[in-house]
Amino acid sequence: ALFVISAYRATSRYLYWTIVWMIYGAIMFLFSLLVTGGYGSIGDGSAAAWAIFWLIPSASIFFYAAKARRGYAVDRMMGIPEYRPRLAESRGAVLFYVAMDNVFPWLTWIACLFFGLLVVIQALCLANDHRAYDRPGALVPIQTNGGEDWYKLHVWCVGYDADTQAKGKAPVFVLLTDFGMPSTSMMGLAQGIANSGHPACIVDRPGYGWSEPGYWDQNPSDVVKSINQALTKYPINNPIVLVGWGDGGVWSQLYMQEADYTRVVGVVLLDTYPNLEILQTYALNRTTTLQNLRQLRSVSLSGTTKANTIPEVHFDKTLEESASRMFSNWRAVSPIALHRARNNKWTGFEPEDALGMHRSLFRNNLYYQAKYFEYGGTGAKLYQILLGHVVSATDAVLVYHHWPLRWPSFREGSGSAFSSPKSALNRRAGGVPLPASNSKLPVLLIASGKQFDSNCRAQGITDSEECTKWQAFAWFFYRQQIEYQQTLSQNAAFLLCTSAVSEDDKLCDTDFVWTRPNWLAAAIVKQLFGQSPATGTK
């Protein structure tokens, strides 16, 4: 803007590419209006005011370039030559104005051509993905945000047919993926469970897989209610067993608190932690974290009649802010295909013939938008919502254990509909109830032993400082699973995968959900029903 104004006011006609400057000013003005309106629509007044400032220079560029174009047209009619440097101007000033007026437009054309080509490539690749891979399952319309918003969630079932639906008694496994993972990441597990005679369904959260994005900045409470709506409208009227992987396990816990927990007859948590960033920060014994742990916040605990004070973990937000910026930046460049080279390392993915479809779901324009909106800019929103359901009994046990994180035990009465006399999870039936939980809901915790192995050499860690960090993480990861087992339900079991898996005779790693799905399905079915998935025998 300063260049255009100064070039216009100069006696010499340096602003030669006036039409390019006018187009640039008009585009910037339009973008400024869109950004201002976008921030204004979500109530972010400070950001909208900041975007309004762009209107001034963009309007100045268009206005002065248009005046210069009109003036130069008059000069041509009068026979004045194109360039007429004043004697008072130095040669350097003349070269600067001429170079700026030529370099900027040419760079603009080159940039437009380059990024336009990337947009075309991304569009062709997306069209090819749509032709190559048909969407499985169904898109179920969901009403959320107080009835103001409608969007569609993708529900994908294996082994759930009309006969199963008609009977309505056999439990259906409902799989919820880890953060950033589409439904294809648990496809092998769903097929493995279905091969055992138990139907399985996977739900894509808003924006992932084939689900529509929904509205901005996801509210965790609305998401779990939307999942419940999708299951009901699909329709799935059978009892369900929730299987949550990673953050999907936290979503399963929130589902038990805010959705229809009465239909849930079992919960399986795979490598699940309430909030990984907080746990890792605490494990490193950082001074700021230890100081913040002493802070107390008065909150109303569900199941009580008065407010109680419970410790809430406060920690350095740098990691979350950094992750949020990364998701936002990748979201911005998604339409120009720069992210297509990412997320390609899926060695050992099962089923192998679905790997192409799985990769395609990371390359669409909505993937990083879904991650950004689910992360919510804070990363801890899901955990914070879950904190509001902590009951005093569970809190007392965790305080006694000196454990920093909090989570609610499952509701009293949940799991009463579960009946499997051969289940390995009935070990505490009729025993003395734990003070932390009055639920008898069968809960199965499965974790990879590799993340609990403190042997740095086995982990490939040679640096002493990094080894110390890893050993701290390993102990806290293991302890978290033990705390889960002792507080979520009276019928909770912890299965640690440490040795070679029979499926491929390789050591169990953190990727066992999508590399060893058949072994994992067998372990889940055996623990819940005392049944071999291969033969159906006990």
XYZ file of C-alpha atoms in Angstrom:
538
model
C 0.000 0.000 0.000
C 2.812 2.414 0.859
C 4.527 1.651 -2.448
C 1.382 2.258 -4.501
C 0.626 5.525 -2.721
C 4.202 6.807 -3.032
C 4.430 5.723 -6.680
C 1.147 7.451 -7.460
C 2.297 10.704 -5.879
C 5.637 10.664 -7.703
C 5.873 12.891 -10.770
C 7.269 10.002 -12.802
C 4.930 7.222 -13.864
C 6.432 4.256 -12.024
C 3.142 2.432 -11.377
C 2.948 0.740 -14.772
C 1.056 -2.488 -13.911
C -1.958 -0.621 -12.571
C -4.480 -3.335 -13.477
C -2.485 -5.937 -11.479
C -2.414 -3.668 -8.443
C -6.156 -3.039 -8.732
C -6.903 -6.783 -8.879
C -4.623 -7.410 -5.907
C -6.297 -4.647 -3.862
C -9.781 -5.939 -4.704
C -8.908 -9.536 -3.726
C -7.340 -8.431 -0.447
C -10.403 -6.301 0.315
C -12.705 -9.280 -0.322
C -10.571 -11.583 1.859
C -10.582 -8.989 4.632
C -14.384 -8.864 4.556
C -14.590 -12.673 4.683
C -12.179 -12.928 7.614
C -13.965 -10.132 9.473
C -17.366 -11.728 8.902
C -16.069 -15.175 9.892
C -14.645 -14.007 13.205
C -17.699 -11.843 13.826
C -20.056 -14.798 13.311
C -18.376 -16.752 16.126
C -18.299 -13.751 18.449
C -14.536 -13.153 18.351
C -14.632 -9.345 18.366
C -10.903 -8.762 18.885
C -9.948 -10.898 15.886
C -12.659 -9.267 13.768
C -11.356 -5.796 14.675
C -7.849 -6.900 13.749
C -9.061 -8.145 10.352
C -10.900 -4.863 9.702
C -7.527 -3.116 9.694
C -6.702 -4.963 6.464
C -9.520 -3.103 4.717
C -7.655 0.213 4.869
C -4.473 -0.726 2.958
C -6.319 -2.971 0.495
C -8.797 -0.181 -0.312
C -5.891 2.274 -0.642
C -4.145 0.009 -3.149
C -7.249 -0.223 -5.318
C -8.107 3.483 -5.044
C -4.658 4.892 -5.859
C -3.962 2.316 -8.567
C -7.280 3.244 -10.217
C -6.443 6.965 -10.010
C -3.003 6.315 -11.458
C -4.493 4.260 -14.280
C -6.895 7.081 -15.129
C -4.135 9.682 -14.945
C -1.805 7.660 -17.138
C -4.560 7.263 -19.729
C -4.914 11.059 -19.865
C -1.139 11.427 -20.203
C -1.064 9.063 -23.162
C -3.739 11.108 -24.875
C -1.527 14.168 -24.379
C 1.544 12.387 -25.792
C 3.546 12.285 -22.533
C 6.146 9.460 -22.632
C 5.834 6.362 -20.452
C 8.683 7.069 -18.016
C 10.002 10.576 -17.271
C 12.340 10.523 -14.275
C 12.795 13.829 -12.557
C 16.260 15.313 -12.405
C 15.956 15.578 -8.637
C 15.515 11.779 -8.276
C 18.529 9.580 -7.834
C 19.187 6.654 -10.104
C 18.723 4.311 -7.147
C 15.214 5.641 -6.490
C 14.290 5.187 -10.126
C 15.582 1.615 -10.180
C 13.719 0.837 -6.929
C 10.368 2.001 -8.250
C 10.789 0.276 -11.600
C 11.945 -2.976 -9.984
C 9.091 -3.009 -7.436
C 6.520 -2.322 -10.110
C 7.776 -5.244 -12.222
C 8.951 -7.794 -9.663
C 5.774 -7.814 -7.541
C 3.334 -8.439 -10.429
C 5.513 -11.191 -11.909
C 5.908 -12.881 -8.529
C 2.135 -12.628 -8.134
C 1.528 -14.367 -11.468
C 4.033 -17.110 -10.655
C 2.545 -17.668 -7.174
C -0.991 -17.799 -8.576
C 0.084 -20.300 -11.218
C 1.952 -22.470 -8.688
C -0.771 -22.579 -6.050
C -3.491 -22.850 -8.678
C -1.727 -25.915 -10.057
C -1.587 -27.446 -6.551
C -5.321 -26.855 -6.091
C -6.008 -28.602 -9.404
C -3.779 -31.537 -8.419
C -5.589 -31.876 -5.075
C -8.979 -31.734 -6.806
C -7.973 -34.446 -9.301
C -6.557 -36.637 -6.523
C -9.719 -36.277 -4.439
C -11.849 -37.130 -7.482
C -9.711 -40.215 -8.055
C -10.090 -41.253 -4.395
C -13.876 -40.898 -4.663
C -13.919 -43.105 -7.748
C -11.564 -45.714 -6.284
C -13.125 -46.124 -2.838
C -16.833 -46.423 -2.143
C -18.102 -45.204 1.188
C -19.117 -48.132 3.407
C -21.907 -47.873 5.935
C -24.382 -44.998 6.102
C -24.526 -41.277 6.848
C -26.961 -40.650 9.705
C -28.484 -37.134 10.114
C -27.776 -35.636 13.547
C -29.366 -32.638 15.269
C -27.135 -30.835 17.756
C -26.281 -27.496 19.357
C -29.768 -27.070 20.779
C -31.391 -28.126 17.532
C -29.788 -25.326 15.530
C -27.282 -27.454 13.597
C -27.699 -30.491 11.415
C -24.953 -32.676 10.019
C -24.367 -36.332 9.224
C -22.264 -38.862 11.119
C -20.841 -41.915 9.407
C -21.745 -45.265 10.976
C -20.161 -48.414 9.583
C -21.260 -51.862 10.804
C -19.837 -55.341 10.181
C -21.931 -58.413 10.918
C -24.973 -56.388 11.935
C -27.797 -57.615 9.731
C -31.574 -57.541 9.841
C -31.684 -60.768 11.847
C -29.395 -59.355 14.544
C -31.429 -56.174 14.653
C -34.700 -58.104 14.957
C -33.485 -60.119 17.922
C -32.248 -56.979 19.675
C -30.529 -58.832 22.514
C -27.057 -59.708 21.254
C -24.587 -56.957 22.225
C -23.111 -54.850 19.446
C -19.540 -53.586 19.782
C -19.263 -49.843 19.090
C -15.718 -48.744 18.262
C -14.428 -45.188 18.853
C -11.064 -44.274 17.348
C -8.087 -42.408 18.762
C -7.595 -38.678 18.183
C -6.988 -37.974 14.496
C -7.896 -41.477 13.338
C -10.690 -42.269 10.848
C -12.850 -45.365 11.143
C -10.624 -47.363 8.775
C -7.951 -47.528 11.492
C -10.204 -49.926 13.459
C -11.654 -51.742 10.457
C -9.528 -54.832 11.054
C -10.614 -55.006 14.695
C -14.281 -54.654 13.712
C -13.947 -57.485 11.195
C -12.140 -59.642 13.745
C -14.926 -59.155 16.296
C -17.562 -59.835 13.626
C -15.806 -63.072 12.650
C -16.340 -64.235 16.237
C -20.096 -63.892 15.795
C -20.501 -60.496 17.465
C -21.520 -57.525 15.306
C -19.301 -54.441 15.433
C -19.881 -50.844 14.345
C -17.481 -47.919 13.981
C -18.552 -44.279 14.312
C -16.578 -41.457 12.681
C -16.610 -38.378 14.889
C -17.408 -35.035 13.162
C -15.072 -34.342 10.244
C -13.251 -37.686 10.330
C -13.606 -40.343 7.664
C -16.884 -39.823 5.866
C -18.620 -37.815 8.618
C -19.539 -34.228 7.853
C -17.631 -31.540 9.807
C -20.575 -30.356 11.883
C -20.246 -26.925 13.452
C -17.013 -25.255 14.541
C -15.026 -26.028 17.682
C -16.638 -29.262 18.810
C -18.336 -29.406 22.189
C -17.519 -32.825 23.710
C -20.940 -33.106 25.368
C -22.696 -32.566 22.038
C -20.386 -35.039 20.301
C -21.229 -37.976 22.608
C -24.929 -37.131 22.370
C -24.573 -37.041 18.587
C -22.940 -40.472 18.656
C -25.876 -41.757 20.704
C -28.293 -40.215 18.190
C -26.450 -41.846 15.306
C -26.607 -45.276 16.943
C -30.327 -44.874 17.635
C -31.194 -43.625 14.146
C -29.013 -46.153 12.298
C -30.831 -47.982 14.023
C -28.981 -50.025 16.644
C -31.405 -51.037 19.375
C -29.236 -53.787 20.843
C -27.141 -53.408 23.986
C -23.685 -52.080 23.148
C -20.104 -52.668 24.262
C -18.005 -49.513 23.903
C -14.461 -50.057 22.615
C -12.360 -46.907 22.851
C -8.823 -46.616 21.544
C -6.655 -43.809 22.982
C -8.787 -40.688 23.195
C -11.680 -42.849 22.004
C -11.568 -44.381 25.485
C -12.026 -40.935 27.038
C -14.962 -40.347 24.682
C -16.380 -43.674 25.896
C -16.108 -42.513 29.511
C -17.886 -39.264 28.682
C -20.576 -41.239 26.812
C -21.226 -43.175 30.011
C -21.755 -39.900 31.891
C -23.771 -37.801 29.434
C -25.425 -40.197 26.973
C -27.578 -43.310 27.367
C -25.394 -45.362 29.708
C -28.233 -47.851 30.373
C -27.713 -49.445 26.954
C -24.001 -50.062 27.629
C -23.174 -53.562 28.910
C -19.381 -53.351 28.734
C -16.460 -50.993 28.103
C -13.054 -51.813 26.602
C -10.269 -49.217 26.848
C -7.223 -49.628 24.610
C -4.122 -47.607 25.551
C -6.326 -44.929 27.110
C -5.165 -42.054 29.348
C -7.337 -39.211 30.708
C -4.974 -36.542 29.361
C -1.584 -37.555 28.044
C -0.013 -34.077 28.074
C -0.846 -33.493 31.734
C 0.356 -36.964 32.730
C 3.674 -36.552 30.908
C 4.209 -33.074 32.337
C 3.578 -34.346 35.858
C 5.823 -37.371 35.299
C 8.749 -35.093 34.442
C 8.428 -33.488 37.896
C 8.529 -29.974 36.470
C 8.533 -27.232 39.072
C 5.694 -25.210 37.536
C 3.468 -28.255 37.385
C 4.127 -29.225 40.992
C 3.336 -25.665 42.101
C 0.127 -25.574 40.097
C -0.979 -28.932 41.483
C -1.363 -27.245 44.875
C -4.069 -24.983 43.522
C -7.617 -25.929 44.377
C -10.789 -25.035 42.560
C -14.247 -25.264 44.050
C -16.462 -27.364 41.812
C -19.798 -29.032 42.234
C -19.355 -32.786 42.158
C -22.086 -34.865 40.595
C -23.804 -37.142 43.064
C -23.301 -34.728 45.976
C -25.468 -32.048 47.495
C -22.828 -29.439 48.181
C -19.716 -28.047 46.569
C -16.462 -29.815 47.300
C -12.915 -28.798 46.615
C -10.844 -31.190 44.544
C -7.338 -30.712 43.196
C -7.306 -29.711 39.543
C -4.171 -30.069 37.478
C -2.896 -26.824 35.956
C 0.081 -27.049 33.667
C 2.087 -25.237 31.035
C -0.089 -24.729 27.941
C 2.876 -24.425 25.570
C 2.499 -27.956 24.206
C -1.216 -27.539 23.567
C -0.811 -24.126 21.958
C 1.947 -25.467 19.720
C -0.174 -28.440 18.639
C -3.174 -26.199 17.984
C -1.074 -23.898 15.770
C 0.230 -26.902 13.844
C -3.289 -28.217 13.171
C -4.417 -24.737 12.155
C -1.512 -24.283 9.726
C -2.049 -27.657 8.074
C -5.771 -26.923 7.877
C -4.966 -23.755 5.927
C -2.772 -25.524 3.347
C -4.976 -28.615 2.940
C -6.620 -27.376 -0.312
C -3.209 -27.124 -2.008
C -2.211 -30.746 -1.408
C 0.885 -30.039 0.709
C -0.285 -32.576 3.292
C -0.602 -35.532 0.898
C 2.898 -36.752 1.708
C 2.099 -37.009 5.431
C 0.649 -40.025 7.317
C 2.086 -42.569 4.873
C 3.876 -44.809 7.389
C 1.476 -47.675 7.997
C 3.765 -50.716 7.922
C 1.817 -53.842 8.825
C -1.634 -52.258 8.447
C -4.490 -54.757 8.496
C -6.474 -55.450 6.426
C -3.816 -54.811 3.822
C -6.265 -54.399 0.925
C -7.857 -51.403 2.703
C -4.608 -49.450 3.143
C -5.239 -47.250 0.086
C -8.671 -46.230 1.319
C -7.241 -45.631 4.791
C -4.549 -43.285 3.466
C -7.026 -41.384 1.316
C -8.949 -40.275 4.419
C -5.883 -38.400 5.694
C -5.519 -36.481 2.425
C -8.883 -34.754 2.070
C -9.400 -31.066 2.798
C -11.341 -31.689 6.029
C -8.916 -33.929 7.943
C -6.848 -31.247 9.684
C -9.943 -29.105 10.127
C -11.504 -31.984 12.083
C -8.363 -32.324 14.221
C -8.245 -28.585 14.889
C -11.907 -28.330 15.862
C -11.808 -31.465 18.033
C -8.627 -30.268 19.729
C -10.437 -26.991 20.339
C -7.299 -24.897 20.679
C -6.800 -26.151 24.250
C -6.500 -29.905 23.895
C -7.837 -30.472 27.399
C -11.500 -29.640 26.748
C -12.582 -33.290 26.654
C -10.796 -33.957 29.933
C -12.181 -30.779 31.511
C -15.765 -31.795 30.665
C -15.116 -35.234 32.134
C -13.806 -33.647 35.350
C -17.243 -32.197 36.037
C -18.606 -35.705 36.658
C -16.090 -36.770 39.318
C -17.842 -38.013 42.455
C -16.461 -37.576 45.953
C -15.879 -41.317 46.527
C -13.654 -41.679 43.471
C -11.897 -38.417 44.256
C -11.137 -39.573 47.801
C -9.463 -42.757 46.567
C -7.320 -40.862 44.026
C -6.329 -38.307 46.663
C -5.345 -41.146 48.969
C -3.227 -42.623 46.153
C -1.618 -39.206 45.556
C -2.620 -39.360 41.892
C -2.844 -36.020 40.020
C -5.536 -36.806 37.436
C -9.242 -37.261 38.086
C -12.016 -39.090 36.260
C -15.460 -40.344 37.232
C -16.201 -43.958 38.007
C -18.981 -45.483 35.942
C -22.519 -44.861 37.108
C -24.088 -46.971 39.819
C -26.307 -49.605 38.256
C -24.452 -49.631 34.941
C -23.668 -53.113 33.688
C -26.560 -54.811 35.466
C -27.884 -56.043 32.103
C -24.665 -57.895 31.294
C -24.898 -61.652 31.622
C -21.995 -63.899 30.668
C -21.245 -66.531 33.296
C -17.927 -67.429 31.617
C -16.685 -63.845 31.523
C -13.317 -63.235 33.122
C -14.678 -59.926 34.397
C -17.039 -61.397 36.995
C -14.193 -62.072 39.402
C -15.466 -59.579 41.987
C -19.136 -60.495 41.818
C -20.525 -60.841 45.321
C -17.357 -59.485 46.885
C -16.792 -56.368 48.942
C -17.425 -53.344 46.693
C -14.588 -50.900 46.164
C -15.203 -47.514 47.773
C -14.331 -45.759 44.485
C -17.122 -47.283 42.401
C -20.528 -48.863 42.855
C -20.706 -49.968 39.219
C -20.505 -53.614 38.216
C -20.037 -52.767 34.553
C -17.503 -55.137 32.933
C -14.460 -53.051 32.030
C -11.463 -54.405 30.155
C -8.204 -52.428 30.010
C -5.700 -53.528 27.371
C -2.347 -51.816 26.939
C 0.871 -52.450 25.096
C 3.672 -53.539 27.400
C 6.259 -51.683 25.331
C 5.225 -48.322 26.739
C 5.728 -49.717 30.264
C 9.182 -51.144 29.558
C 11.753 -48.951 31.327
C 14.683 -50.646 29.556
C 16.014 -47.732 27.495
C 18.230 -49.970 25.399
C 15.215 -52.007 24.329
C 13.485 -48.737 23.400
C 16.481 -47.621 21.334
C 17.231 -44.684 23.661
C 20.922 -43.926 24.251
C 20.870 -40.398 25.688
C 20.860 -40.471 29.514
C 18.486 -37.534 29.898
C 16.014 -38.988 27.414
C 16.302 -42.332 29.200
C 15.366 -40.707 32.510
C 12.317 -39.115 30.882
C 11.219 -42.385 29.340
C 11.542 -44.283 32.615
C 9.360 -41.663 34.315
C 6.770 -41.976 31.540
C 6.805 -45.784 31.691
C 6.093 -45.877 35.423
C 3.299 -43.292 35.234
C 1.709 -44.983 32.203
C 1.573 -48.278 34.059
C 0.304 -46.679 37.259
C -2.478 -44.933 35.334
C -3.861 -48.256 34.123
C -3.796 -49.616 37.670
C -5.689 -46.562 38.940
C -8.253 -47.051 36.180
C -8.728 -50.686 37.177
C -9.286 -49.774 40.827
C -11.727 -46.915 40.288
C -13.817 -47.327 37.118
C -15.790 -50.429 38.099
C -15.855 -53.347 40.488
C -15.589 -55.685 37.495
C -12.470 -54.302 35.831
C -9.585 -56.333 34.455
C -6.209 -55.206 33.142
C -4.610 -57.125 30.273
C -0.984 -56.247 29.528
C 0.325 -57.250 26.113
C 4.030 -57.934 26.684
C 5.083 -61.024 24.739
C 5.009 -62.038 21.083
C 1.538 -62.049 19.547
C 0.411 -65.315 17.975
C -0.993 -63.459 14.956
C 2.438 -62.667 13.527
C 4.876 -63.806 16.280
C 6.083 -60.234 16.819
C 6.291 -58.270 20.048
C 3.192 -56.320 20.960
C 3.657 -52.626 20.212
C 1.499 -49.524 20.593
C 0.188 -50.033 17.046
C -1.479 -53.356 17.929
C -4.949 -51.923 17.178
C -4.290 -51.791 13.427
C -1.396 -54.257 13.033
C -2.728 -57.164 15.162
C -6.517 -56.721 15.054
C -7.336 -60.455 14.985
C -5.322 -61.152 18.135
C -6.902 -58.139 19.825
C -10.417 -59.225 18.827
C -9.723 -62.692 20.228
C -8.490 -61.231 23.515
C -11.551 -58.980 23.898
C -14.078 -61.705 23.093
C -12.354 -64.194 25.374
C -12.285 -61.793 28.318
C -15.889 -60.672 27.913
C -17.558 -63.909 26.864
C -15.055 -66.685 27.613
C -15.264 -67.597 23.946
C -12.730 -68.367 21.225
C -13.465 -66.169 18.188
C -12.028 -68.656 15.739
C -14.330 -71.576 16.592
C -16.926 -70.017 18.823
C -16.107 -72.610 21.494
C -15.542 -71.839 25.165
